[in-house]
Amino acid sequence: VLAAATASAGEAVLHVGDQEYRVAPVHHLGETVYLPGESLLEKLGGKAVWHAGGRRLTVRFGTQGATTTLFSSQVLAAQTVIELGAKPRFVAGRFMLPLSFYERVVPLLLAQPVRVEVTNATAPPAVVPRLFVDKAAGRHRMLSLKKVVLDAGHGGHDPGAKSPEGIREKRINLEITLALADALRRRTDVEVMLTRSDDTFLPLGKRTAMANASGADMFVCVHANGAYRRSATGFEVYFLSLTSSDQRAADLAALENGGEALPTGPGEGDDLNMILQDMIRTEHLAASERLAVAMQARLDLAMNLENRGVKQAPFYVLAGAQMPAVLVEVGFVTNPEEARLLIDPANQKRIVDALVEAILFYDAVNGLAE
Ligand SMILES: [Zn+2]
């Protein structure tokens, strides 16, 4: 039995520039080929450090670094999110990275071309249970995230945008938000609070105030997009800025703000509170952007829709939020086909799963201060 387990460990050759490295073991799990993690990275001259009780690995080559986690197939490298197509895993008790990590991330870190030649990939000798999942409950234990406030846009006498067939944005927002709350509660130990859980109207300022009063460490607003052009399509994720990234972003912010003007910034009065608010915004900007980027990357994988990118606009509901905050536009309700997709439970589930994965990734990356 022992002989059988050690008979073929799998092999590959890694070409970095004109150097060659023999790699073993090389395993496959399903479609994915896995190569060793920190041992191979260190052989290539990198420094690999585990954080957060072994849930997050940071690797550095000189000034270049990348962060990977066991929860996500996304890697943060050089301020970009790179999709690996599979999560890093413990395979037969050893931390291993998908082959794509060496092809997509390592070339960025080394500034050299990398080619992997797999001679032989074998199935791992034994299955090791997934780590860091609360086995009794089957839920991820969050590292840093304690409480999330989810905000379904519009409601009550404010329907938001409307499809030509009369599907209202407020309904889509609520259905997706309720499903997201349910998924987060089932899959993680994060506490979830909703600004509204039925068809009631809430002023924008009240929503932000609720998030702030709750002491939450993440605020996610869910909306569906509107445009005069019926053919407008796709999803986009916003984080706050006081200026818009383009004219359409400015128009959308005006539409979603529904006539409620942004609070005046510092300089337009000497209200200390306003200055403090502005500092708070700046403080959470980088984290908000990271969350927005992770969501956009996940939605892009999950949905066969146009990726409109991560944008910035002065949304009232995000202004003054005392925590990282994003606004997701899940699709265009004014596009008849997309409106039908947005009320389809199977498609809603794809959106929700993508948002949960993005939140898990965000949590793992932010898990511990460096
Ligand atoms: Zn809206």
GROMACS .gro file of C-alpha atoms in nm, residues 5-296:
model
  292
    5ALA     CA    1   0.113   0.573  -0.259
    6THR     CA    2   0.470   0.684  -0.332
    7ALA     CA    3   0.515   0.517  -0.672
    8SER     CA    4   0.450   0.823  -0.888
    9ALA     CA    5   0.467   1.168  -0.733
   10GLY     CA    6   0.425   1.359  -1.060
   11GLU     CA    7   0.680   1.590  -1.214
   12ALA     CA    8   0.717   1.913  -1.405
   13VAL     CA    9   0.991   2.141  -1.531
   14LEU     CA   10   0.964   2.512  -1.467
   15HIS     CA   11   1.146   2.741  -1.711
   16VAL     CA   12   1.220   3.088  -1.577
   17GLY     CA   13   1.409   3.294  -1.830
   18ASP     CA   14   1.688   3.049  -1.925
   19GLN     CA   15   1.689   2.868  -1.587
   20GLU     CA   16   1.525   2.528  -1.535
   21TYR     CA   17   1.378   2.395  -1.213
   22ARG     CA   18   1.264   2.036  -1.154
   23VAL     CA   19   0.932   2.036  -0.969
   24ALA     CA   20   0.774   1.758  -0.763
   25PRO     CA   21   0.519   1.656  -0.660
   26VAL     CA   22   0.274   1.761  -0.930
   27HIS     CA   23  -0.087   1.662  -0.867
   28HIS     CA   24  -0.410   1.705  -1.047
   29LEU     CA   25  -0.747   1.755  -0.886
   30GLY     CA   26  -1.018   1.741  -1.148
   31GLU     CA   27  -0.908   1.965  -1.433
   32THR     CA   28  -0.655   2.159  -1.229
   33VAL     CA   29  -0.284   2.082  -1.207
   34TYR     CA   30  -0.124   2.181  -0.876
   35LEU     CA   31   0.242   2.264  -0.808
   36PRO     CA   32   0.405   2.309  -0.466
   37GLY     CA   33   0.349   2.648  -0.301
   38GLU     CA   34   0.599   2.812  -0.068
   39SER     CA   35   0.880   2.554  -0.114
   40LEU     CA   36   0.893   2.618  -0.488
   41LEU     CA   37   0.848   2.995  -0.450
   42GLU     CA   38   1.147   3.000  -0.214
   43LYS     CA   39   1.351   2.794  -0.458
   44LEU     CA   40   1.282   3.071  -0.713
   45GLY     CA   41   1.418   3.329  -0.468
   46GLY     CA   42   1.090   3.445  -0.315
   47LYS     CA   43   1.004   3.497   0.051
   48ALA     CA   44   0.678   3.331   0.150
   49VAL     CA   45   0.504   3.428   0.477
   50TRP     CA   46   0.186   3.284   0.621
   51HIS     CA   47  -0.061   3.510   0.800
   52ALA     CA   48  -0.382   3.461   0.993
   53GLY     CA   49  -0.316   3.114   1.127
   54GLY     CA   50  -0.230   2.975   0.787
   55ARG     CA   51  -0.510   3.115   0.576
   56ARG     CA   52  -0.327   3.376   0.376
   57LEU     CA   53   0.013   3.354   0.206
   58THR     CA   54   0.211   3.657   0.100
   59VAL     CA   55   0.504   3.604  -0.134
   60ARG     CA   56   0.765   3.866  -0.212
   61PHE     CA   57   1.030   3.885  -0.478
   62GLY     CA   58   1.227   4.198  -0.400
   63THR     CA   59   0.977   4.483  -0.404
   64GLN     CA   60   0.706   4.285  -0.586
   65GLY     CA   61   0.449   4.094  -0.383
   66ALA     CA   62   0.138   3.882  -0.416
   67THR     CA   63  -0.122   3.765  -0.166
   68THR     CA   64  -0.316   3.444  -0.203
   69THR     CA   65  -0.570   3.277   0.024
   70LEU     CA   66  -0.727   2.937   0.069
   71PHE     CA   67  -1.072   3.086   0.020
   72SER     CA   68  -1.041   3.225  -0.325
   73SER     CA   69  -0.913   3.164  -0.675
   74GLN     CA   70  -0.819   3.532  -0.692
   75VAL     CA   71  -0.474   3.666  -0.614
   76LEU     CA   72  -0.389   4.024  -0.533
   77ALA     CA   73  -0.066   4.119  -0.712
   78ALA     CA   74   0.066   4.462  -0.804
   79GLN     CA   75  -0.268   4.626  -0.708
   80THR     CA   76  -0.452   4.397  -0.949
   81VAL     CA   77  -0.679   4.102  -0.893
   82ILE     CA   78  -0.564   3.804  -1.097
   83GLU     CA   79  -0.796   3.509  -1.150
   84LEU     CA   80  -0.634   3.164  -1.122
   85GLY     CA   81  -0.940   2.960  -1.220
   86ALA     CA   82  -0.896   2.742  -0.908
   87LYS     CA   83  -0.825   2.796  -0.540
   88PRO     CA   84  -0.492   2.719  -0.375
   89ARG     CA   85  -0.531   2.397  -0.173
   90PHE     CA   86  -0.373   2.173   0.079
   91VAL     CA   87  -0.315   1.860  -0.128
   92ALA     CA   88  -0.204   1.555   0.068
   93GLY     CA   89  -0.099   1.779   0.356
   94ARG     CA   90   0.109   2.017   0.143
   95PHE     CA   91   0.017   2.371   0.037
   96MET     CA   92  -0.008   2.378  -0.341
   97LEU     CA   93  -0.088   2.641  -0.600
   98PRO     CA   94  -0.272   2.598  -0.929
   99LEU     CA   95  -0.033   2.588  -1.226
  100SER     CA   96  -0.188   2.918  -1.340
  101PHE     CA   97  -0.024   3.093  -1.041
  102TYR     CA   98   0.317   3.019  -1.193
  103GLU     CA   99   0.205   3.121  -1.541
  104ARG     CA  100   0.009   3.439  -1.453
  105VAL     CA  101   0.142   3.576  -1.124
  106VAL     CA  102   0.509   3.472  -1.100
  107PRO     CA  103   0.606   3.637  -1.434
  108LEU     CA  104   0.474   3.969  -1.293
  109LEU     CA  105   0.676   3.927  -0.973
  110LEU     CA  106   0.998   3.819  -1.144
  111ALA     CA  107   0.961   4.035  -1.454
  112GLN     CA  108   1.065   3.726  -1.651
  113PRO     CA  109   0.874   3.484  -1.872
  114VAL     CA  110   0.774   3.159  -1.701
  115ARG     CA  111   0.684   2.836  -1.878
  116VAL     CA  112   0.569   2.514  -1.712
  117GLU     CA  113   0.616   2.177  -1.874
  118VAL     CA  114   0.418   1.908  -1.695
  119THR     CA  115   0.575   1.565  -1.747
  120ASN     CA  116   0.332   1.378  -1.530
  121ALA     CA  117   0.055   1.489  -1.295
  122THR     CA  118  -0.079   1.230  -1.053
  123ALA     CA  119  -0.385   1.210  -0.834
  124PRO     CA  120  -0.296   1.295  -0.472
  125PRO     CA  121  -0.248   0.989  -0.246
  126ALA     CA  122  -0.508   1.093   0.012
  127VAL     CA  123  -0.780   1.349   0.056
  128VAL     CA  124  -0.719   1.596   0.336
  129PRO     CA  125  -1.028   1.767   0.475
  130ARG     CA  126  -1.063   2.138   0.397
  131LEU     CA  127  -0.919   2.351   0.670
  132PHE     CA  128  -1.063   2.648   0.854
  133VAL     CA  129  -1.424   2.560   0.797
  134ASP     CA  130  -1.636   2.529   1.106
  135LYS     CA  131  -1.719   2.163   1.048
  136ALA     CA  132  -2.027   2.147   1.268
  137ALA     CA  133  -2.189   2.444   1.099
  138GLY     CA  134  -2.008   2.411   0.764
  139ARG     CA  135  -1.941   2.783   0.766
  140HIS     CA  136  -1.635   2.996   0.694
  141ARG     CA  137  -1.499   3.169   0.999
  142MET     CA  138  -1.433   3.526   0.891
  143LEU     CA  139  -1.093   3.671   0.979
  144SER     CA  140  -1.169   4.041   1.009
  145LEU     CA  141  -1.524   4.094   0.897
  146LYS     CA  142  -1.773   4.092   1.184
  147LYS     CA  143  -2.076   4.271   1.053
  148VAL     CA  144  -2.207   4.360   0.708
  149VAL     CA  145  -2.493   4.596   0.632
  150LEU     CA  146  -2.677   4.520   0.307
  151ASP     CA  147  -2.886   4.792   0.151
  152ALA     CA  148  -3.149   4.709  -0.109
  153GLY     CA  149  -3.184   5.028  -0.314
  154HIS     CA  150  -3.515   5.221  -0.338
  155GLY     CA  151  -3.843   5.078  -0.200
  156GLY     CA  152  -4.198   5.184  -0.117
  157HIS     CA  153  -4.309   5.483  -0.325
  158ASP     CA  154  -3.963   5.498  -0.487
  159PRO     CA  155  -3.953   5.218  -0.749
  160GLY     CA  156  -3.611   5.307  -0.895
  161ALA     CA  157  -3.566   5.226  -1.265
  162LYS     CA  158  -3.829   5.028  -1.456
  163SER     CA  159  -3.822   4.778  -1.743
  164PRO     CA  160  -4.043   4.837  -2.050
  165GLU     CA  161  -4.258   4.550  -1.919
  166GLY     CA  162  -4.293   4.709  -1.577
  167ILE     CA  163  -4.037   4.511  -1.374
  168ARG     CA  164  -3.924   4.748  -1.103
  169GLU     CA  165  -3.573   4.795  -0.980
  170LYS     CA  166  -3.680   4.801  -0.612
  171ARG     CA  167  -3.804   4.440  -0.641
  172ILE     CA  168  -3.481   4.314  -0.804
  173ASN     CA  169  -3.271   4.492  -0.542
  174LEU     CA  170  -3.472   4.341  -0.257
  175GLU     CA  171  -3.473   3.985  -0.395
  176ILE     CA  172  -3.096   3.984  -0.455
  177THR     CA  173  -3.023   4.149  -0.120
  178LEU     CA  174  -3.238   3.898   0.072
  179ALA     CA  175  -3.068   3.608  -0.111
  180LEU     CA  176  -2.725   3.759  -0.039
  181ALA     CA  177  -2.810   3.794   0.332
  182ASP     CA  178  -2.927   3.433   0.340
  183ALA     CA  179  -2.612   3.305   0.163
  184LEU     CA  180  -2.378   3.501   0.392
  185ARG     CA  181  -2.557   3.369   0.702
  186ARG     CA  182  -2.545   3.010   0.575
  187ARG     CA  183  -2.189   3.013   0.444
  188THR     CA  184  -2.008   3.240   0.691
  189ASP     CA  185  -2.022   3.352   1.053
  190VAL     CA  186  -2.054   3.720   0.961
  191GLU     CA  187  -2.342   3.910   1.116
  192VAL     CA  188  -2.576   4.048   0.851
  193MET     CA  189  -2.803   4.347   0.891
  194LEU     CA  190  -3.047   4.482   0.632
  195THR     CA  191  -3.157   4.843   0.593
  196ARG     CA  192  -3.488   4.715   0.458
  197SER     CA  193  -3.627   4.360   0.432
  198ASP     CA  194  -3.958   4.449   0.267
  199ASP     CA  195  -4.105   4.703   0.029
  200THR     CA  196  -4.068   5.011   0.245
  201PHE     CA  197  -3.930   5.352   0.161
  202LEU     CA  198  -3.614   5.471   0.335
  203PRO     CA  199  -3.442   5.805   0.272
  204LEU     CA  200  -3.079   5.770   0.161
  205GLY     CA  201  -2.939   5.946   0.469
  206LYS     CA  202  -3.121   5.702   0.696
  207ARG     CA  203  -2.957   5.404   0.525
  208THR     CA  204  -2.605   5.536   0.582
  209ALA     CA  205  -2.696   5.637   0.937
  210MET     CA  206  -2.819   5.283   1.006
  211ALA     CA  207  -2.492   5.138   0.876
  212ASN     CA  208  -2.287   5.379   1.089
  213ALA     CA  209  -2.495   5.321   1.403
  214SER     CA  210  -2.460   4.944   1.365
  215GLY     CA  211  -2.079   4.960   1.384
  216ALA     CA  212  -2.061   4.742   1.072
  217ASP     CA  213  -1.732   4.699   0.890
  218MET     CA  214  -1.877   4.669   0.540
  219PHE     CA  215  -2.166   4.840   0.361
  220VAL     CA  216  -2.298   4.699   0.032
  221CYS     CA  217  -2.572   4.876  -0.165
  222VAL     CA  218  -2.751   4.670  -0.429
  223HIS     CA  219  -2.907   4.842  -0.731
  224ALA     CA  220  -3.007   4.765  -1.088
  225ASN     CA  221  -2.909   5.011  -1.356
  226GLY     CA  222  -3.123   5.237  -1.572
  227ALA     CA  223  -3.056   5.404  -1.906
  228TYR     CA  224  -3.258   5.580  -2.174
  229ARG     CA  225  -3.099   5.348  -2.430
  230ARG     CA  226  -3.275   5.008  -2.402
  231SER     CA  227  -2.972   4.825  -2.535
  232ALA     CA  228  -2.748   4.938  -2.245
  233THR     CA  229  -2.621   4.623  -2.075
  234GLY     CA  230  -2.379   4.489  -1.812
  235PHE     CA  231  -2.281   4.524  -1.450
  236GLU     CA  232  -2.058   4.771  -1.270
  237VAL     CA  233  -1.940   4.831  -0.916
  238TYR     CA  234  -1.894   5.176  -0.764
  239PHE     CA  235  -1.707   5.312  -0.471
  240LEU     CA  236  -1.730   5.667  -0.350
  241SER     CA  237  -1.549   5.967  -0.477
  242LEU     CA  238  -1.645   6.331  -0.475
  243THR     CA  239  -1.589   6.345  -0.850
  244SER     CA  240  -1.718   6.102  -1.112
  245SER     CA  241  -1.500   5.876  -1.324
  246ASP     CA  242  -1.700   5.973  -1.635
  247GLN     CA  243  -2.016   6.156  -1.743
  248ARG     CA  244  -2.235   5.843  -1.734
  249ALA     CA  245  -2.121   5.772  -1.378
  250ALA     CA  246  -2.217   6.129  -1.287
  251ASP     CA  247  -2.560   6.088  -1.449
  252LEU     CA  248  -2.617   5.760  -1.269
  253ALA     CA  249  -2.520   5.910  -0.933
  254ALA     CA  250  -2.765   6.194  -0.997
  255LEU     CA  251  -3.037   5.940  -1.081
  256GLU     CA  252  -2.971   5.720  -0.777
  257ASN     CA  253  -2.939   6.021  -0.549
  258GLY     CA  254  -3.292   6.114  -0.655
  259GLY     CA  255  -3.257   6.485  -0.589
  260GLU     CA  256  -3.079   6.444  -0.256
  261ALA     CA  257  -2.763   6.653  -0.279
  262LEU     CA  258  -2.434   6.539  -0.133
  263PRO     CA  259  -2.343   6.692   0.201
  264THR     CA  260  -2.110   6.987   0.150
  265GLY     CA  261  -1.742   6.906   0.184
  266PRO     CA  262  -1.476   7.084   0.385
  267GLY     CA  263  -1.391   7.426   0.251
  268GLU     CA  264  -1.755   7.518   0.200
  269GLY     CA  265  -1.796   7.587   0.569
  270ASP     CA  266  -1.595   7.514   0.877
  271ASP     CA  267  -1.812   7.243   1.015
  272LEU     CA  268  -1.569   7.013   1.194
  273ASN     CA  269  -1.801   6.720   1.145
  274MET     CA  270  -1.782   6.758   0.768
  275ILE     CA  271  -1.405   6.758   0.779
  276LEU     CA  272  -1.408   6.446   0.993
  277GLN     CA  273  -1.651   6.282   0.752
  278ASP     CA  274  -1.418   6.357   0.466
  279MET     CA  275  -1.125   6.202   0.651
  280ILE     CA  276  -1.330   5.892   0.718
  281ARG     CA  277  -1.412   5.862   0.349
  282THR     CA  278  -1.048   5.887   0.250
  283GLU     CA  279  -0.951   5.634   0.514
  284HIS     CA  280  -1.181   5.368   0.368
  285LEU     CA  281  -1.126   5.448   0.002
  286ALA     CA  282  -0.852   5.192  -0.061
  287ALA     CA  283  -1.048   4.914   0.111
  288SER     CA  284  -1.366   5.013  -0.076
  289GLU     CA  285  -1.178   4.995  -0.403
  290ARG     CA  286  -1.037   4.651  -0.317
  291LEU     CA  287  -1.387   4.524  -0.241
  292ALA     CA  288  -1.525   4.678  -0.562
  293VAL     CA  289  -1.245   4.520  -0.769
  294ALA     CA  290  -1.301   4.177  -0.612
  295MET     CA  291  -1.677   4.197  -0.679
  296GLN     CA  292  -1.627   4.308  -1.035
   0.00000   0.00000   0.00000
